[in-house]
CSV table of C-alpha atoms in Angstrom, one decimal:
chain,number,residue,atom,x,y,z
A,1,MET,CA,183.1,11.8,108.7
A,2,ALA,CA,185.2,10.8,105.7
A,3,LEU,CA,186.0,13.5,103.1
A,4,THR,CA,183.9,13.1,100.0
A,5,LEU,CA,184.3,14.8,96.6
A,6,ASP,CA,181.6,15.5,94.1
A,7,ARG,CA,183.6,14.8,91.0
A,8,THR,CA,180.6,15.5,88.7
A,9,GLU,CA,180.4,19.0,90.1
A,10,ALA,CA,184.1,19.7,90.0
A,11,ASN,CA,185.2,18.4,86.6
A,12,PRO,CA,189.0,19.0,86.5
A,13,LEU,CA,189.2,19.2,82.7
A,14,ASP,CA,186.5,21.9,82.7
A,15,GLU,CA,188.5,23.8,85.3
A,16,ALA,CA,191.8,23.4,83.3
A,17,ILE,CA,190.2,24.6,80.0
A,18,ALA,CA,188.6,27.6,81.8
A,19,GLN,CA,192.0,28.6,83.1
A,20,LEU,CA,193.6,28.2,79.7
A,21,ASP,CA,190.8,30.3,78.1
A,22,GLY,CA,191.4,33.0,80.7
A,23,ALA,CA,195.1,33.1,79.8
A,24,ILE,CA,194.3,33.1,76.0
A,25,ALA,CA,192.0,36.2,76.6
A,26,THR,CA,194.7,37.9,78.6
A,27,LEU,CA,197.4,37.3,76.0
A,28,GLY,CA,195.2,38.1,73.0
A,29,TYR,CA,195.9,34.8,71.2
A,30,ASP,CA,193.7,33.5,68.4
A,31,ALA,CA,191.5,30.4,68.3
A,32,GLY,CA,194.2,28.3,66.5
A,33,ILE,CA,196.7,28.7,69.3
A,34,ARG,CA,194.0,28.1,71.8
A,35,ASP,CA,193.0,24.8,70.2
A,36,MET,CA,196.6,23.7,69.9
A,37,LEU,CA,197.2,24.3,73.6
A,38,ALA,CA,193.9,22.8,74.7
A,39,THR,CA,194.4,19.5,72.8
A,40,PRO,CA,196.7,16.8,74.0
A,41,ARG,CA,199.4,15.9,71.6
A,42,ARG,CA,199.2,12.1,72.3
A,43,GLU,CA,196.9,9.8,74.4
A,44,MET,CA,197.1,6.1,75.0
A,45,THR,CA,194.4,4.1,76.8
A,46,VAL,CA,195.3,0.5,77.5
A,47,ALA,CA,193.8,-2.7,79.1
A,48,VAL,CA,195.8,-3.8,82.1
A,49,PRO,CA,195.0,-7.5,82.9
A,50,LEU,CA,196.0,-8.7,86.4
A,51,ARG,CA,196.3,-12.3,87.5
A,52,GLY,CA,195.5,-12.1,91.1
A,53,ASP,CA,197.2,-14.0,93.9
A,54,ASP,CA,194.2,-16.2,94.0
A,55,GLY,CA,194.5,-17.0,90.2
A,56,THR,CA,191.5,-14.9,89.1
A,57,VAL,CA,192.0,-12.4,86.3
A,58,THR,CA,190.7,-8.8,86.5
A,59,VAL,CA,191.1,-6.2,83.8
A,60,PHE,CA,191.8,-2.6,84.7
A,61,THR,CA,192.0,0.5,82.5
A,62,GLY,CA,195.1,2.6,82.3
A,63,HIS,CA,195.8,6.0,80.6
A,64,ARG,CA,198.8,8.0,79.6
A,65,VAL,CA,198.3,11.5,78.2
A,66,GLN,CA,201.1,13.6,76.8
A,67,HIS,CA,199.6,17.1,76.6
A,68,ASN,CA,202.6,18.9,75.1
A,69,PHE,CA,206.3,18.5,74.4
A,70,SER,CA,207.2,21.7,72.5
A,71,ARG,CA,209.7,22.6,75.3
A,72,GLY,CA,211.1,19.1,75.9
A,73,PRO,CA,210.0,15.6,76.8
A,74,ALA,CA,206.7,15.0,78.6
A,75,LYS,CA,206.8,14.8,82.4
A,76,GLY,CA,204.2,13.8,84.9
A,77,GLY,CA,203.1,11.5,87.6
A,78,LEU,CA,201.3,8.1,87.6
A,79,ARG,CA,198.4,7.6,89.9
A,80,TYR,CA,196.6,4.5,91.0
A,81,SER,CA,193.1,5.4,92.2
A,82,PRO,CA,189.5,4.1,91.7
A,83,HIS,CA,188.6,7.6,90.6
A,84,VAL,CA,190.9,7.8,87.6
A,85,THR,CA,189.2,9.0,84.4
A,86,LEU,CA,190.6,10.0,81.1
A,87,GLU,CA,189.3,13.6,81.6
A,88,GLU,CA,191.1,13.8,84.9
A,89,VAL,CA,194.3,12.6,83.4
A,90,ARG,CA,194.0,15.1,80.5
A,91,ALA,CA,193.5,18.0,83.0
A,92,LEU,CA,196.4,16.9,85.1
A,93,ALA,CA,198.6,16.6,82.0
A,94,MET,CA,197.7,20.1,81.0
A,95,TRP,CA,198.5,21.5,84.4
A,96,MET,CA,201.8,19.8,84.2
A,97,THR,CA,202.6,21.6,81.0
A,98,TRP,CA,201.9,25.0,82.6
A,99,LYS,CA,203.8,24.0,85.8
A,100,CYS,CA,207.0,23.0,83.9
A,101,ALA,CA,206.9,26.2,81.8
A,102,LEU,CA,206.2,28.4,84.8
A,103,VAL,CA,209.3,27.2,86.7
A,104,ASP,CA,211.2,27.2,83.4
A,105,ILE,CA,212.3,23.6,83.1
A,106,PRO,CA,212.6,22.0,79.7
A,107,TYR,CA,209.6,19.6,79.9
A,108,GLY,CA,206.1,19.4,78.6
A,109,GLY,CA,203.3,18.0,80.6
A,110,ALA,CA,202.1,14.4,80.9
A,111,LYS,CA,200.1,12.3,83.3
A,112,GLY,CA,199.1,8.7,83.8
A,113,GLY,CA,196.7,6.7,85.8
A,114,VAL,CA,195.3,3.2,86.3
A,115,ARG,CA,191.7,2.9,87.6
A,116,ILE,CA,192.5,0.6,90.6
A,117,ASP,CA,192.3,0.9,94.3
A,118,PRO,CA,195.8,0.0,95.5
A,119,ARG,CA,194.6,-0.6,99.0
A,120,LEU,CA,192.7,-3.7,97.9
A,121,HIS,CA,195.8,-5.4,96.3
A,122,SER,CA,198.9,-7.1,97.6
A,123,GLU,CA,202.4,-5.7,96.7
A,124,ALA,CA,202.9,-8.6,94.3
A,125,GLU,CA,199.7,-7.8,92.5
A,126,LEU,CA,200.6,-4.1,92.3
A,127,GLU,CA,204.0,-5.0,90.8
A,128,ARG,CA,202.3,-7.1,88.1
A,129,VAL,CA,199.9,-4.3,87.3
A,130,THR,CA,202.8,-1.8,87.1
A,131,ARG,CA,204.9,-4.0,84.8
A,132,ARG,CA,201.9,-4.8,82.5
A,133,TYR,CA,200.9,-1.1,82.3
A,134,THR,CA,204.5,-0.2,81.6
A,135,SER,CA,204.8,-2.7,78.8
A,136,GLU,CA,201.6,-1.5,77.3
A,137,ILE,CA,202.6,2.1,77.1
A,138,LEU,CA,206.3,1.3,76.3
A,139,PRO,CA,206.2,2.8,72.8
A,140,ILE,CA,205.7,6.3,74.2
A,141,LEU,CA,208.0,6.1,77.3
A,142,GLY,CA,211.6,7.0,77.5
A,143,PRO,CA,214.0,9.5,79.0
A,144,GLU,CA,213.8,11.6,75.8
A,145,ARG,CA,210.0,11.0,75.4
A,146,ASP,CA,208.1,10.8,78.6
A,147,ILE,CA,209.3,10.4,82.2
A,148,PRO,CA,206.8,9.2,84.9
A,149,ALA,CA,207.0,10.0,88.6
A,150,PRO,CA,205.0,8.9,91.7
A,151,ASP,CA,201.6,10.4,92.4
A,152,ILE,CA,198.5,9.3,94.4
A,153,GLY,CA,198.7,5.6,95.1
A,154,THR,CA,202.2,5.1,93.7
A,155,SER,CA,205.6,5.3,95.2
A,156,GLU,CA,209.3,5.0,94.6
A,157,LYS,CA,208.9,1.3,94.6
A,158,THR,CA,206.4,1.7,91.6
A,159,MET,CA,209.1,3.8,89.8
A,160,ALA,CA,211.6,1.0,90.4
A,161,TRP,CA,209.3,-1.5,88.7
A,162,ILE,CA,208.8,0.8,85.8
A,163,MET,CA,212.5,1.5,85.4
A,164,ASP,CA,213.3,-2.2,85.6
A,165,THR,CA,210.6,-3.2,83.0
A,166,TYR,CA,211.8,-0.5,80.6
A,167,SER,CA,215.5,-1.4,81.2
A,168,VAL,CA,214.9,-5.1,80.6
A,169,VAL,CA,213.3,-4.4,77.3
A,170,SER,CA,216.0,-2.0,76.3
A,171,GLY,CA,218.8,-4.4,77.3
A,172,TYR,CA,220.6,-2.0,79.6
A,173,THR,CA,219.8,0.1,82.7
A,174,VAL,CA,218.0,3.3,82.0
A,175,PRO,CA,217.8,5.3,85.2
A,176,GLY,CA,216.5,8.4,83.5
A,177,VAL,CA,213.2,6.8,82.4
A,178,VAL,CA,211.5,7.7,85.7
A,179,THR,CA,212.0,10.1,88.6
A,180,GLY,CA,211.2,9.6,92.3
A,181,LYS,CA,213.2,6.3,92.3
A,182,PRO,CA,214.9,4.8,95.4
A,183,LEU,CA,218.2,6.4,96.1
A,184,SER,CA,220.0,3.1,95.4
A,185,LEU,CA,218.7,3.1,91.9
A,186,GLY,CA,219.7,6.6,91.0
A,187,GLY,CA,217.1,8.7,92.8
A,188,SER,CA,217.9,12.2,94.0
A,189,LEU,CA,218.5,13.2,97.5
A,190,GLY,CA,215.7,15.6,98.5
A,191,ARG,CA,213.2,14.3,96.0
A,192,ALA,CA,210.8,12.6,98.4
A,193,SER,CA,210.1,15.8,100.4
A,194,ALA,CA,210.5,18.3,97.5
A,195,THR,CA,206.8,19.0,96.8
A,196,SER,CA,206.2,19.6,100.5
A,197,ARG,CA,209.3,21.7,100.9
A,198,GLY,CA,208.3,23.8,97.9
A,199,VAL,CA,204.8,24.3,99.2
A,200,VAL,CA,206.1,25.6,102.5
A,201,HIS,CA,208.6,27.9,100.8
A,202,ILE,CA,205.7,29.5,98.9
A,203,ALA,CA,203.4,29.4,101.9
A,204,LEU,CA,205.9,31.3,104.1
A,205,ALA,CA,206.5,33.9,101.3
A,206,ALA,CA,202.8,34.3,100.8
A,207,LEU,CA,202.2,34.9,104.5
A,208,ARG,CA,204.9,37.5,104.6
A,209,HIS,CA,203.5,39.1,101.5
A,210,ARG,CA,200.2,39.5,103.4
A,211,GLY,CA,201.9,41.0,106.4
A,212,ILE,CA,201.5,37.8,108.5
A,213,THR,CA,204.6,36.7,110.5
A,214,PRO,CA,204.9,32.9,110.0
A,215,ALA,CA,206.1,32.3,113.6
A,216,GLY,CA,202.8,32.0,115.5
A,217,ALA,CA,200.6,31.9,112.4
A,218,SER,CA,197.8,29.3,112.3
A,219,ALA,CA,197.2,26.7,109.6
A,220,VAL,CA,195.1,23.8,108.4
A,221,VAL,CA,196.5,21.1,106.2
A,222,GLN,CA,194.1,18.9,104.2
A,223,GLY,CA,195.9,15.6,103.5
A,224,PHE,CA,198.5,13.8,105.4
A,225,GLY,CA,200.1,11.8,102.6
A,226,LYS,CA,202.9,12.5,100.1
A,227,VAL,CA,202.6,16.3,100.3
A,228,GLY,CA,200.6,17.1,103.5
A,229,ARG,CA,202.7,15.1,105.9
A,230,ASP,CA,206.0,16.7,105.3
A,231,ALA,CA,204.4,20.1,104.8
A,232,VAL,CA,203.1,19.8,108.4
A,233,PHE,CA,206.6,19.1,109.6
A,234,PHE,CA,208.2,22.0,107.7
A,235,LEU,CA,205.5,24.4,108.9
A,236,HIS,CA,206.1,23.3,112.4
A,237,GLU,CA,209.8,24.0,112.0
A,238,ALA,CA,209.0,27.5,110.8
A,239,GLY,CA,206.9,28.2,113.9
A,240,VAL,CA,203.5,27.9,112.2
A,241,ARG,CA,200.9,26.4,114.5
A,242,VAL,CA,199.0,23.7,112.5
A,243,VAL,CA,195.7,23.5,114.3
A,244,GLY,CA,193.8,21.2,111.9
A,245,ILE,CA,194.7,18.2,109.7
A,246,ALA,CA,192.4,16.0,107.6
A,247,ASP,CA,192.8,12.9,105.6
A,248,GLN,CA,190.4,10.7,103.6
A,249,TYR,CA,189.0,9.1,106.8
A,250,GLY,CA,188.5,12.0,109.1
A,251,ALA,CA,190.1,15.0,110.7
A,252,VAL,CA,191.6,16.3,114.0
A,253,HIS,CA,191.7,19.8,115.5
A,254,ASN,CA,193.7,21.3,118.4
A,255,PRO,CA,193.7,25.1,118.7
A,256,ALA,CA,197.0,24.9,120.5
A,257,GLY,CA,198.7,23.1,117.6
A,258,ILE,CA,199.2,19.5,116.6
A,259,ASP,CA,202.5,17.8,117.3
A,260,PRO,CA,203.6,16.4,113.9
A,261,GLU,CA,205.9,13.7,115.4
A,262,ARG,CA,203.2,12.2,117.6
A,263,LEU,CA,200.6,12.4,114.8
A,264,ALA,CA,202.9,10.8,112.3
A,265,ALA,CA,203.6,7.9,114.8
A,266,HIS,CA,199.8,7.5,115.2
A,267,VAL,CA,199.2,7.5,111.5
A,268,ASP,CA,202.0,4.9,110.9
A,269,ALA,CA,200.4,2.7,113.5
A,270,THR,CA,196.8,3.1,112.4
A,271,GLY,CA,196.7,4.3,108.8
A,272,SER,CA,194.8,7.5,109.6
A,273,VAL,CA,194.7,10.7,111.7
A,274,VAL,CA,191.4,9.4,113.2
A,275,GLY,CA,191.7,8.5,116.8
A,276,TYR,CA,194.8,10.7,117.5
A,277,ILE,CA,194.6,11.5,121.2
A,278,GLY,CA,196.5,14.8,120.9
A,279,ALA,CA,193.6,16.5,119.3
A,280,ASP,CA,189.8,16.5,119.1
A,281,ALA,CA,188.0,14.6,116.3
A,282,ALA,CA,186.6,17.0,113.7
A,283,ASP,CA,184.6,16.9,110.5
A,284,SER,CA,186.7,16.6,107.4
A,285,ALA,CA,184.8,19.2,105.5
A,286,GLN,CA,184.4,21.7,108.3
A,287,VAL,CA,188.1,21.7,109.2
A,288,LEU,CA,188.7,23.5,105.9
A,289,GLU,CA,186.5,26.3,107.3
A,290,LEU,CA,188.4,27.0,110.5
A,291,ASP,CA,189.5,30.6,111.2
A,292,VAL,CA,193.2,30.4,110.3
A,293,ASP,CA,195.8,32.4,108.5
A,294,LEU,CA,196.8,29.6,106.1
A,295,LEU,CA,195.0,26.7,104.4
A,296,ILE,CA,196.9,24.1,102.4
A,297,PRO,CA,194.6,21.7,100.5
A,298,ALA,CA,197.1,18.9,99.8
A,299,ALA,CA,194.9,15.9,98.9
A,300,VAL,CA,192.8,15.8,95.7
A,301,GLU,CA,191.2,18.1,93.2
A,302,GLY,CA,187.9,20.0,93.5
A,303,VAL,CA,187.6,20.3,97.3
A,304,LEU,CA,187.1,24.0,97.5
A,305,THR,CA,183.9,24.8,95.6
A,306,GLU,CA,181.5,27.6,95.1
A,307,GLU,CA,179.3,26.0,97.8
A,308,ASN,CA,181.9,25.9,100.6
A,309,ALA,CA,184.1,28.8,99.6
A,310,PRO,CA,182.0,31.5,101.4
A,311,ARG,CA,182.7,29.6,104.7
A,312,VAL,CA,186.4,29.3,104.1
A,313,THR,CA,188.0,32.1,106.0
A,314,ALA,CA,191.8,31.5,105.7
A,315,ARG,CA,193.6,34.6,104.7
A,316,VAL,CA,196.1,32.7,102.5
A,317,ILE,CA,195.3,29.5,100.5
A,318,VAL,CA,198.3,27.6,99.1
A,319,GLU,CA,197.4,24.7,96.8
A,320,GLY,CA,199.5,21.6,97.6
A,321,ALA,CA,197.2,19.3,95.6
A,322,ASN,CA,196.5,19.6,91.8
A,323,GLY,CA,193.3,21.5,91.1
A,324,PRO,CA,191.8,21.7,94.6
A,325,THR,CA,190.0,25.0,93.9
A,326,THR,CA,187.2,25.3,91.3
A,327,ALA,CA,186.6,28.4,89.3
A,328,GLY,CA,183.5,29.3,91.3
A,329,ALA,CA,185.5,29.1,94.5
A,330,ASP,CA,188.3,31.2,93.0
A,331,ALA,CA,185.7,34.0,92.3
A,332,VAL,CA,184.5,33.9,95.9
A,333,PHE,CA,188.1,34.1,97.3
A,334,ALA,CA,189.0,37.0,94.9
A,335,ALA,CA,185.9,38.9,96.0
A,336,ASN,CA,186.7,38.4,99.6
A,337,GLY,CA,190.3,39.5,99.2
A,338,GLN,CA,191.8,36.1,100.1
A,339,LEU,CA,195.1,35.2,98.5
A,340,VAL,CA,195.2,32.0,96.5
A,341,VAL,CA,198.5,30.6,95.4
A,342,PRO,CA,197.9,28.2,92.5
A,343,ASP,CA,199.1,24.7,92.3
A,344,ILE,CA,201.2,25.2,89.2
A,345,LEU,CA,203.4,27.4,91.4
A,346,ALA,CA,202.9,26.1,94.9
A,347,ASN,CA,203.4,22.4,94.3
A,348,SER,CA,206.0,22.6,91.6
A,349,GLY,CA,208.8,21.6,93.9
A,350,GLY,CA,208.3,17.9,93.0
A,351,VAL,CA,208.8,18.4,89.3
A,352,ILE,CA,211.7,20.8,89.9
A,353,VAL,CA,213.6,18.1,91.8
A,354,SER,CA,212.4,15.5,89.4
A,355,TYR,CA,214.2,17.6,86.7
A,356,PHE,CA,217.3,17.6,89.0
A,357,GLU,CA,217.1,13.8,89.3
A,358,TRP,CA,216.8,13.4,85.5
A,359,VAL,CA,219.8,15.7,85.0
A,360,GLN,CA,221.8,13.7,87.5
A,361,ALA,CA,220.8,10.4,86.0
A,362,ASN,CA,221.8,11.5,82.5
A,363,GLN,CA,225.1,12.7,83.8
A,364,ALA,CA,225.7,9.8,86.2
A,365,TYR,CA,226.7,12.4,88.8
A,366,TRP,CA,224.7,13.0,92.0
A,367,TRP,CA,224.4,16.1,94.0
A,368,ARG,CA,224.5,16.6,97.8
A,369,VAL,CA,221.2,17.2,99.5
A,370,ASP,CA,222.1,20.7,100.5
A,371,GLU,CA,222.7,21.5,96.8
A,372,VAL,CA,219.3,20.1,95.8
A,373,GLU,CA,217.5,22.0,98.5
A,374,ALA,CA,219.3,25.3,97.8
A,375,LYS,CA,218.5,25.0,94.1
A,376,LEU,CA,214.9,24.2,94.8
A,377,GLU,CA,214.4,27.2,97.1
A,378,GLU,CA,216.1,29.5,94.6
A,379,ARG,CA,213.9,28.3,91.7
A,380,MET,CA,210.7,28.4,93.8
A,381,LEU,CA,211.2,31.9,95.2
A,382,ALA,CA,212.4,33.3,91.8
A,383,THR,CA,209.1,32.0,90.2
A,384,TRP,CA,207.1,33.4,93.1
A,385,ARG,CA,208.6,36.9,92.4
A,386,ASP,CA,207.9,36.5,88.7
A,387,VAL,CA,204.3,35.6,89.3
A,388,LEU,CA,203.8,38.4,91.8
A,389,ALA,CA,205.3,41.0,89.5
A,390,SER,CA,203.1,39.8,86.6
A,391,ALA,CA,200.0,39.8,88.7
A,392,ARG,CA,200.7,43.4,89.7
A,393,SER,CA,201.5,44.6,86.2
A,394,ARG,CA,198.5,42.9,84.6
A,395,ASP,CA,196.1,43.4,87.5
A,396,LEU,CA,195.4,39.6,87.7
A,397,THR,CA,195.0,37.1,90.4
A,398,LEU,CA,198.1,34.9,91.1
A,399,ARG,CA,196.4,32.0,89.3
A,400,ALA,CA,195.6,34.0,86.2
A,401,ALA,CA,199.1,35.6,86.2
A,402,ALA,CA,200.8,32.2,86.6
A,403,THR,CA,198.8,30.6,83.9
A,404,ALA,CA,199.3,33.4,81.5
A,405,LEU,CA,203.1,33.4,82.1
A,406,ALA,CA,203.2,29.6,81.5
A,407,VAL,CA,200.9,29.7,78.4
A,408,GLU,CA,203.0,32.5,76.9
A,409,ARG,CA,206.2,30.4,77.2
A,410,VAL,CA,204.6,27.4,75.7
A,411,ALA,CA,203.1,29.4,72.9
A,412,GLU,CA,206.4,31.0,72.2
A,413,ALA,CA,208.0,27.6,71.9
A,414,HIS,CA,205.3,26.6,69.4
A,415,ARG,CA,205.9,29.8,67.4
A,416,LEU,CA,209.7,29.4,67.3
A,417,ARG,CA,209.5,25.7,66.2
A,418,GLY,CA,206.9,26.4,63.6
A,419,LEU,CA,204.2,24.0,62.4
A,420,TYR,CA,205.2,20.8,60.6
A,421,PRO,CA,204.7,20.2,57.7
């Protein structure tokens, strides 16, 4: 059974605004600050015409939302998906603002998306879509304005096309305009696996915090793409037994643990976890409800809802995706004593190493992979300790504490800069 998502029930913008309102109440801020933080600073919606390989023309819709840049240039991914909406992009941009502030890097949040199914198009068509989208939003792009990165449906190749389009118009090469680029174009060592590595750093810390020894602990990972795939490998290296894995087509389950090498080879050959002979077929929704120590939702937003949360028994839930847990599900998990580590902390490894890549590009000096990974681990675990301490002192959930910390930092930047004119 393919995983489905009721996007009308789990509106990501509603979730993002609810989280912000909770932080505003915790911090005691007034309605004016709330409205400034709730409202994107800049939005652009563009038509993206594509001349297909067969000569026909199709027009797609693209968005770029810059939620905030009080702490620095806007930063955020670009996704290609048939489910892209402006409300979704607004929510993701807001979460990026909090994420950057929480891990204390000098960015504001942005997000972009084109409503297209990349699986239905050739590489040449996707290149034309990317270059046209880039040219349409060119006035708001730049290493000092807004720096895109890969997300769902995009890759380092997409970033190379954006960088080249921007550079051609500029008249010189500008490697700092995007992150997540190929290494040969100024990408950073360690960037491709950074989000997954950061998720696992936090997952292991969260397990230990709950008194669960990672070696021998059981886990389910939902998603076997940019985040989930490497997360499975890193969990396996740490001794965690990954017993269930789901993707958009189906799921597999093996109580003894799933071999990530063999599963990856199968996915590379077939495009899905479905049919993997080293595990039993499972229902994509029900695999989230297996009795395990750790659950990592690492696919799309809104998959843990008030409806299925009572059946989710994982002791620790670490959000690898953006916004996978609705407010209703959060309330259920809090009542049941389950620990939920929010996305703005758990999956911030990608933006941390994107920041490292941007710094390296601006300096034209590249770091060794061990330097990148050491700095990533240090930043992730320091933020984990900050959030944990804040949650204890304010008697909040980790999500509420993390959001409050982040909102406080952004609001302070607003206060110090003042309001122009």
